[in-house]
mmCIF file of C-alpha atoms in Angstrom:
data_model
loop_
_atom_site.group_PDB
_atom_site.id
_atom_site.type_symbol
_atom_site.label_atom_id
_atom_site.label_comp_id
_atom_site.label_asym_id
_atom_site.label_seq_id
_atom_site.Cartn_x
_atom_site.Cartn_y
_atom_site.Cartn_z
ATOM 1 C CA MET A 16 -23.831 8.128 -17.933
ATOM 2 C CA SER A 17 -22.880 10.553 -20.626
ATOM 3 C CA ASN A 18 -19.168 11.137 -21.257
ATOM 4 C CA ILE A 19 -17.225 14.406 -21.869
ATOM 5 C CA LYS A 20 -14.899 14.754 -24.613
ATOM 6 C CA LEU A 21 -11.479 13.936 -23.419
ATOM 7 C CA PRO A 22 -8.072 16.032 -24.093
ATOM 8 C CA LEU A 23 -6.017 14.469 -26.582
ATOM 9 C CA GLU A 24 -3.225 13.795 -24.111
ATOM 10 C CA VAL A 25 -5.604 11.786 -21.880
ATOM 11 C CA GLN A 26 -6.953 9.775 -24.951
ATOM 12 C CA LYS A 27 -3.225 8.817 -25.453
ATOM 13 C CA GLU A 28 -2.714 7.750 -21.924
ATOM 14 C CA LEU A 29 -5.976 5.454 -22.134
ATOM 15 C CA LYS A 30 -4.539 3.688 -25.095
ATOM 16 C CA LYS A 31 -1.522 3.089 -23.011
ATOM 17 C CA ILE A 32 -3.687 1.554 -20.382
ATOM 18 C CA SER A 33 -5.456 -0.452 -22.594
ATOM 19 C CA ARG A 34 -2.255 -2.108 -24.016
ATOM 20 C CA VAL A 35 -0.818 -2.623 -20.552
ATOM 21 C CA ALA A 36 -4.169 -4.498 -19.643
ATOM 22 C CA GLY A 37 -3.676 -6.671 -22.651
ATOM 23 C CA TYR A 38 0.026 -7.572 -21.366
ATOM 24 C CA LEU A 39 -1.383 -8.401 -17.859
ATOM 25 C CA TRP A 40 -3.936 -10.689 -19.152
ATOM 26 C CA GLN A 41 -1.649 -12.496 -21.515
ATOM 27 C CA ARG A 42 0.890 -12.992 -18.619
ATOM 28 C CA GLU A 43 -1.908 -14.303 -16.366
ATOM 29 C CA TRP A 44 -1.003 -11.633 -13.866
ATOM 30 C CA ALA A 45 -4.731 -10.470 -13.828
ATOM 31 C CA GLU A 46 -6.779 -13.423 -12.939
ATOM 32 C CA ARG A 47 -10.665 -12.571 -12.621
ATOM 33 C CA ASN A 48 -10.844 -8.973 -11.038
ATOM 34 C CA ALA A 49 -7.502 -9.121 -9.661
ATOM 35 C CA GLY A 50 -5.251 -5.925 -9.820
ATOM 36 C CA ASN A 51 -5.931 -2.207 -10.374
ATOM 37 C CA ILE A 52 -4.654 0.835 -12.299
ATOM 38 C CA SER A 53 -4.899 4.421 -11.796
ATOM 39 C CA MET A 54 -3.267 7.543 -13.245
ATOM 40 C CA ASN A 55 -3.105 11.258 -11.860
ATOM 41 C CA LEU A 56 -4.590 13.286 -14.806
ATOM 42 C CA THR A 57 -4.947 16.689 -12.861
ATOM 43 C CA SER A 58 -2.471 18.455 -15.110
ATOM 44 C CA PHE A 59 -4.460 17.440 -18.270
ATOM 45 C CA PHE A 60 -7.518 19.467 -17.257
ATOM 46 C CA LYS A 61 -8.192 22.867 -16.702
ATOM 47 C CA LYS A 62 -10.073 23.500 -13.247
ATOM 48 C CA ALA A 63 -12.548 25.757 -14.803
ATOM 49 C CA ASP A 64 -13.512 22.795 -17.140
ATOM 50 C CA ILE A 65 -13.639 20.386 -14.269
ATOM 51 C CA LEU A 66 -16.012 22.692 -12.400
ATOM 52 C CA GLU A 67 -18.428 23.045 -15.296
ATOM 53 C CA ILE A 68 -18.544 19.300 -16.079
ATOM 54 C CA THR A 69 -19.225 18.288 -12.336
ATOM 55 C CA LYS A 70 -21.787 21.002 -11.414
ATOM 56 C CA ASN A 71 -24.864 18.823 -12.344
ATOM 57 C CA LYS A 72 -23.333 15.390 -11.634
ATOM 58 C CA PRO A 73 -23.919 13.433 -8.505
ATOM 59 C CA SER A 74 -21.102 13.283 -5.580
ATOM 60 C CA MET A 75 -20.136 10.115 -3.550
ATOM 61 C CA ALA A 76 -18.990 10.377 -0.118
ATOM 62 C CA PHE A 77 -15.188 9.002 0.365
ATOM 63 C CA ASP A 78 -12.799 10.074 2.963
ATOM 64 C CA PHE A 79 -9.604 10.994 1.021
ATOM 65 C CA PRO A 80 -6.326 12.132 2.210
ATOM 66 C CA LYS A 81 -6.664 16.025 2.594
ATOM 67 C CA GLY A 82 -3.900 16.789 0.205
ATOM 68 C CA THR A 83 -5.620 15.076 -2.780
ATOM 69 C CA ARG A 84 -8.358 17.714 -2.869
ATOM 70 C CA GLY A 85 -8.928 18.836 -6.550
ATOM 71 C CA TYR A 86 -7.298 15.785 -7.976
ATOM 72 C CA VAL A 87 -8.418 14.190 -11.315
ATOM 73 C CA LEU A 88 -7.690 10.503 -11.281
ATOM 74 C CA PHE A 89 -8.593 7.599 -13.818
ATOM 75 C CA ILE A 90 -8.891 4.587 -11.878
ATOM 76 C CA THR A 91 -10.537 0.953 -12.430
ATOM 77 C CA GLY A 92 -13.590 -0.100 -11.042
ATOM 78 C CA THR A 93 -14.358 -2.753 -8.164
ATOM 79 C CA GLY A 94 -14.977 -6.044 -9.425
ATOM 80 C CA CYS A 95 -14.022 -5.172 -12.793
ATOM 81 C CA TYR A 96 -11.899 -7.443 -14.860
ATOM 82 C CA LEU A 97 -8.561 -5.686 -16.166
ATOM 83 C CA ARG A 98 -8.912 -7.636 -19.459
ATOM 84 C CA ASN A 99 -12.165 -5.532 -20.255
ATOM 85 C CA LEU A 100 -9.804 -2.385 -20.197
ATOM 86 C CA ILE A 101 -8.746 -3.604 -23.741
ATOM 87 C CA ASP A 102 -11.955 -3.006 -25.395
ATOM 88 C CA LYS A 103 -14.397 -1.970 -22.668
ATOM 89 C CA ILE A 104 -12.520 0.797 -20.912
ATOM 90 C CA GLU A 105 -15.445 3.157 -20.367
ATOM 91 C CA GLU A 106 -17.368 0.078 -18.575
ATOM 92 C CA ALA A 107 -14.149 -1.190 -16.451
ATOM 93 C CA ALA A 108 -12.920 2.265 -15.497
ATOM 94 C CA CYS A 109 -13.820 5.938 -14.809
ATOM 95 C CA ILE A 110 -12.194 9.236 -14.458
ATOM 96 C CA LEU A 111 -13.116 11.060 -11.245
ATOM 97 C CA TYR A 112 -12.736 14.412 -9.698
ATOM 98 C CA ILE A 113 -11.975 14.671 -5.667
ATOM 99 C CA ASN A 114 -14.048 17.591 -4.444
ATOM 100 C CA ASP A 115 -12.323 20.633 -2.681
ATOM 101 C CA ASP A 116 -12.401 19.092 0.720
ATOM 102 C CA ALA A 117 -11.501 15.768 -0.071
ATOM 103 C CA THR A 118 -14.657 14.361 1.417
ATOM 104 C CA GLY A 119 -16.222 12.716 -1.853
ATOM 105 C CA TYR A 120 -15.738 12.438 -5.533
ATOM 106 C CA THR A 121 -17.688 12.870 -8.766
ATOM 107 C CA ILE A 122 -17.299 10.374 -11.886
ATOM 108 C CA ILE A 123 -16.573 12.710 -15.115
ATOM 109 C CA TRP A 124 -15.961 9.874 -17.569
ATOM 110 C CA GLY A 125 -16.601 6.177 -17.881
ATOM 111 C CA GLY A 126 -18.067 4.204 -15.286
ATOM 112 C CA LYS A 127 -20.628 2.830 -17.601
ATOM 113 C CA ARG A 128 -21.082 -0.541 -15.920
ATOM 114 C CA GLU A 129 -24.225 -1.086 -13.945
ATOM 115 C CA GLY A 130 -23.500 -0.580 -10.283
ATOM 116 C CA PHE A 131 -20.034 0.767 -11.111
ATOM 117 C CA GLY A 132 -17.684 1.892 -8.279
ATOM 118 C CA PRO A 133 -14.004 2.710 -8.211
ATOM 119 C CA THR A 134 -11.580 0.041 -6.908
ATOM 120 C CA CYS A 135 -11.810 -0.852 -3.295
ATOM 121 C CA GLU A 136 -8.179 0.034 -3.361
ATOM 122 C CA LEU A 137 -8.979 3.626 -3.930
ATOM 123 C CA ILE A 138 -7.521 4.705 -0.658
ATOM 124 C CA SER A 139 -4.034 3.142 -1.563
ATOM 125 C CA HIS A 140 -4.077 4.737 -4.780
ATOM 126 C CA SER A 141 -4.936 8.154 -3.718
ATOM 127 C CA SER A 142 -2.446 8.007 -0.986
ATOM 128 C CA ILE A 143 0.287 6.798 -3.363
ATOM 129 C CA HIS A 144 -0.779 9.617 -5.912
ATOM 130 C CA LEU A 145 -0.445 12.340 -3.162
ATOM 131 C CA PHE A 146 3.239 10.732 -1.962
ATOM 132 C CA ASN A 147 4.305 10.994 -5.523
ATOM 133 C CA SER A 148 2.882 14.609 -6.013
ATOM 134 C CA GLU A 149 5.255 15.596 -2.993
ATOM 135 C CA ASN A 150 8.221 13.226 -3.523
ATOM 136 C CA ASN A 151 8.337 11.971 -7.093
ATOM 137 C CA PRO A 152 5.998 14.314 -9.346
ATOM 138 C CA THR A 153 6.858 12.816 -12.648
ATOM 139 C CA HIS A 154 5.222 9.307 -11.627
ATOM 140 C CA LEU A 155 1.587 9.856 -12.611
ATOM 141 C CA ALA A 156 0.700 6.194 -12.971
ATOM 142 C CA VAL A 157 0.166 3.387 -10.359
ATOM 143 C CA LEU A 158 -0.075 -0.340 -11.290
ATOM 144 C CA HIS A 159 -1.081 -3.161 -9.004
ATOM 145 C CA THR A 160 -1.041 -6.586 -10.243
ATOM 146 C CA HIS A 161 -0.234 -10.388 -9.594
ATOM 147 C CA PRO A 162 3.110 -11.257 -11.114
ATOM 148 C CA LEU A 163 3.422 -14.954 -10.663
ATOM 149 C CA GLU A 164 7.356 -15.356 -9.857
ATOM 150 C CA LEU A 165 7.238 -12.133 -7.535
ATOM 151 C CA ILE A 166 4.417 -13.594 -5.549
ATOM 152 C CA VAL A 167 6.506 -16.764 -5.135
ATOM 153 C CA MET A 168 9.089 -14.973 -3.748
ATOM 154 C CA SER A 169 6.888 -13.238 -1.234
ATOM 155 C CA HIS A 170 6.382 -16.889 0.174
ATOM 156 C CA HIS A 171 10.084 -17.561 0.114
ATOM 157 C CA PRO A 172 12.397 -17.354 3.243
ATOM 158 C CA LEU A 173 14.418 -14.603 1.235
ATOM 159 C CA PHE A 174 11.464 -12.226 1.931
ATOM 160 C CA ASP A 175 12.534 -11.847 5.227
ATOM 161 C CA ASN A 176 15.947 -10.516 3.928
ATOM 162 C CA GLU A 177 15.328 -7.862 1.437
ATOM 163 C CA ASP A 178 19.036 -6.772 0.793
ATOM 164 C CA GLU A 179 19.625 -10.582 -0.088
ATOM 165 C CA LEU A 180 16.488 -11.169 -2.145
ATOM 166 C CA ASN A 181 17.334 -8.010 -4.193
ATOM 167 C CA ARG A 182 21.014 -9.221 -4.579
ATOM 168 C CA GLN A 183 20.107 -12.689 -5.849
ATOM 169 C CA ILE A 184 17.576 -11.154 -8.436
ATOM 170 C CA TRP A 185 19.794 -8.448 -9.500
ATOM 171 C CA MET A 186 22.649 -11.127 -10.307
ATOM 172 C CA MET A 187 20.206 -12.975 -12.552
ATOM 173 C CA CYS A 188 20.825 -10.587 -15.570
ATOM 174 C CA PRO A 189 22.182 -7.036 -16.028
ATOM 175 C CA GLU A 190 18.896 -5.520 -17.179
ATOM 176 C CA VAL A 191 17.441 -6.121 -13.823
ATOM 177 C CA ARG A 192 20.252 -4.234 -12.079
ATOM 178 C CA VAL A 193 20.065 -1.402 -14.377
ATOM 179 C CA PHE A 194 16.223 -0.980 -14.917
ATOM 180 C CA VAL A 195 15.149 -1.723 -11.413
ATOM 181 C CA PRO A 196 18.028 0.072 -9.785
ATOM 182 C CA LYS A 197 16.422 0.678 -6.304
ATOM 183 C CA GLY A 198 15.127 -2.895 -6.343
ATOM 184 C CA ILE A 199 12.207 -4.581 -4.718
ATOM 185 C CA HIS A 200 10.542 -3.819 -1.095
ATOM 186 C CA CYS A 201 9.323 -6.702 0.937
ATOM 187 C CA THR A 202 6.291 -5.029 2.104
ATOM 188 C CA PRO A 203 4.739 -6.838 4.931
ATOM 189 C CA TYR A 204 1.138 -7.992 4.842
ATOM 190 C CA ALA A 205 -1.585 -5.536 5.278
ATOM 191 C CA LEU A 206 -5.390 -6.314 4.493
ATOM 192 C CA SER A 207 -6.513 -5.247 0.929
ATOM 193 C CA SER A 208 -8.663 -2.005 0.700
ATOM 194 C CA THR A 209 -7.361 -0.539 4.221
ATOM 195 C CA ALA A 210 -5.313 2.490 5.030
ATOM 196 C CA ALA A 211 -2.773 0.339 6.627
ATOM 197 C CA LEU A 212 -1.894 -1.268 3.007
ATOM 198 C CA ALA A 213 -1.508 2.267 1.806
ATOM 199 C CA ASN A 214 0.839 3.240 4.396
ATOM 200 C CA VAL A 215 3.070 0.171 4.148
ATOM 201 C CA THR A 216 3.212 0.717 0.265
ATOM 202 C CA ILE A 217 4.118 4.500 0.694
ATOM 203 C CA GLU A 218 6.999 3.430 2.991
ATOM 204 C CA ALA A 219 8.107 0.857 0.312
ATOM 205 C CA PHE A 220 8.286 3.624 -2.201
ATOM 206 C CA LYS A 221 10.494 5.863 -0.142
ATOM 207 C CA THR A 222 13.487 3.340 -0.918
ATOM 208 C CA ARG A 223 12.481 0.918 -3.779
ATOM 209 C CA ASN A 224 11.123 0.844 -7.255
ATOM 210 C CA VAL A 225 8.490 -1.971 -6.520
ATOM 211 C CA SER A 226 6.648 -2.907 -3.454
ATOM 212 C CA LEU A 227 6.049 -6.684 -3.195
ATOM 213 C CA TRP A 228 3.078 -7.063 -1.109
ATOM 214 C CA GLU A 229 3.424 -10.149 0.967
ATOM 215 C CA LYS A 230 1.394 -13.211 -0.321
ATOM 216 C CA HIS A 231 -0.505 -10.908 -2.506
ATOM 217 C CA GLY A 232 1.170 -9.289 -5.423
ATOM 218 C CA ALA A 233 3.295 -6.284 -6.623
ATOM 219 C CA THR A 234 2.889 -2.545 -7.103
ATOM 220 C CA ALA A 235 4.840 0.010 -8.928
ATOM 221 C CA THR A 236 4.495 3.522 -10.152
ATOM 222 C CA GLY A 237 6.011 5.328 -13.138
ATOM 223 C CA GLU A 238 5.679 8.351 -15.475
ATOM 224 C CA ASP A 239 2.655 6.572 -17.206
ATOM 225 C CA VAL A 240 1.488 2.983 -17.073
ATOM 226 C CA GLU A 241 3.970 1.577 -19.412
ATOM 227 C CA LYS A 242 6.786 2.757 -17.324
ATOM 228 C CA ALA A 243 5.264 1.236 -14.271
ATOM 229 C CA TRP A 244 4.746 -1.986 -16.117
ATOM 230 C CA ASP A 245 8.453 -2.059 -17.024
ATOM 231 C CA TYR A 246 9.498 -2.066 -13.472
ATOM 232 C CA LEU A 247 7.236 -5.035 -12.514
ATOM 233 C CA ASP A 248 8.133 -6.849 -15.805
ATOM 234 C CA VAL A 249 11.842 -6.682 -15.285
ATOM 235 C CA ALA A 250 11.785 -7.273 -11.616
ATOM 236 C CA ASN A 251 9.707 -10.351 -12.371
ATOM 237 C CA LYS A 252 11.970 -11.563 -15.052
ATOM 238 C CA GLY A 253 14.938 -11.742 -12.478
ATOM 239 C CA ALA A 254 12.576 -13.563 -9.886
ATOM 240 C CA LYS A 255 11.645 -16.235 -12.756
ATOM 241 C CA LEU A 256 15.289 -16.815 -13.978
ATOM 242 C CA LEU A 257 16.303 -17.478 -10.216
ATOM 243 C CA GLN A 258 13.438 -19.907 -9.758
ATOM 244 C CA MET A 259 14.195 -21.609 -12.948
ATOM 245 C CA CYS A 260 17.592 -22.199 -11.796
ATOM 246 C CA TRP A 261 16.467 -23.708 -8.452
ATOM 247 C CA ALA A 262 13.838 -25.799 -10.269
ATOM 248 C CA ALA A 263 16.726 -27.216 -12.402
ATOM 249 C CA GLY A 264 18.432 -28.107 -9.263
ATOM 250 C CA PHE A 265 21.397 -25.640 -9.210
ATOM 251 C CA LYS A 266 22.409 -22.496 -7.599
ATOM 252 C CA PRO A 267 23.150 -19.887 -10.198
ATOM 253 C CA ALA A 268 26.494 -18.275 -10.616
ATOM 254 C CA GLY A 269 24.926 -14.886 -11.189
ATOM 255 C CA LEU A 270 26.807 -11.687 -11.609
ATOM 256 C CA SER A 271 29.524 -11.098 -9.033
ATOM 257 C CA ASP A 272 29.367 -8.100 -6.721
ATOM 258 C CA GLU A 273 32.046 -6.478 -8.778
ATOM 259 C CA GLN A 274 30.051 -6.756 -12.047
ATOM 260 C CA LEU A 275 26.918 -5.584 -10.254
ATOM 261 C CA ILE A 276 28.827 -2.438 -9.136
ATOM 262 C CA GLU A 277 30.380 -1.982 -12.739
ATOM 263 C CA LEU A 278 26.756 -1.747 -14.051
ATOM 264 C CA GLU A 279 26.118 1.219 -11.902
ATOM 265 C CA GLN A 280 27.520 3.580 -14.363
ATOM 266 C CA PHE A 281 24.114 2.762 -16.539
ATOM 267 C CA ILE A 282 21.848 3.749 -13.751
#
């Protein structure tokens, strides 16, 4: 598949995505083909250029949310390894254009791996991008990965008490309270690649910074993929510190409620 020359702004975002993919692999948060990344690139392209690029390219049928018509999305591939985004991003991901009635897409860049197709979580990612366009328009990136300590929390009884889970994670260090100010949503289990998973994740982002998928992984959005990574990185740090205390056999003192309130001036 021949590739177009990408706008400079898009090239910069792809470099960020490659960097974050390296972080995920180093952290053991992206085993085999686990996790996926997407970004809404619509604002970086002119519609006339997109129509010129797509006029002779094949279209693939897919039932997108109707509000995503005309979107241009970067998205990773099904079965692709996120570690390949480091140096083989054109094989492990693509940029696609959603057609004007949201019934299909055309790949305009990348997807060079034989048999390539977008991630099976395409419905979740496109739905989240639509939600963000309408409610949080500066957030262009979506990152789903498998942060170890957060996943452990999704198996813990605290998962059934979202407020207390957040309080105990926030109290582990000031940065968690400041940089994940809305906290973690305890998102109930839903089958991967389904509209049900998309729906529960959107509900999570109505109130929280991070959606912790029960017994699965975590998802965050941000202005770019590095900002989305930051939410997950900091939230997981709090969970890790909490579990380290438990493993050492003591209940952490943690920040007091008064100290947590005092930190709100930095939020």
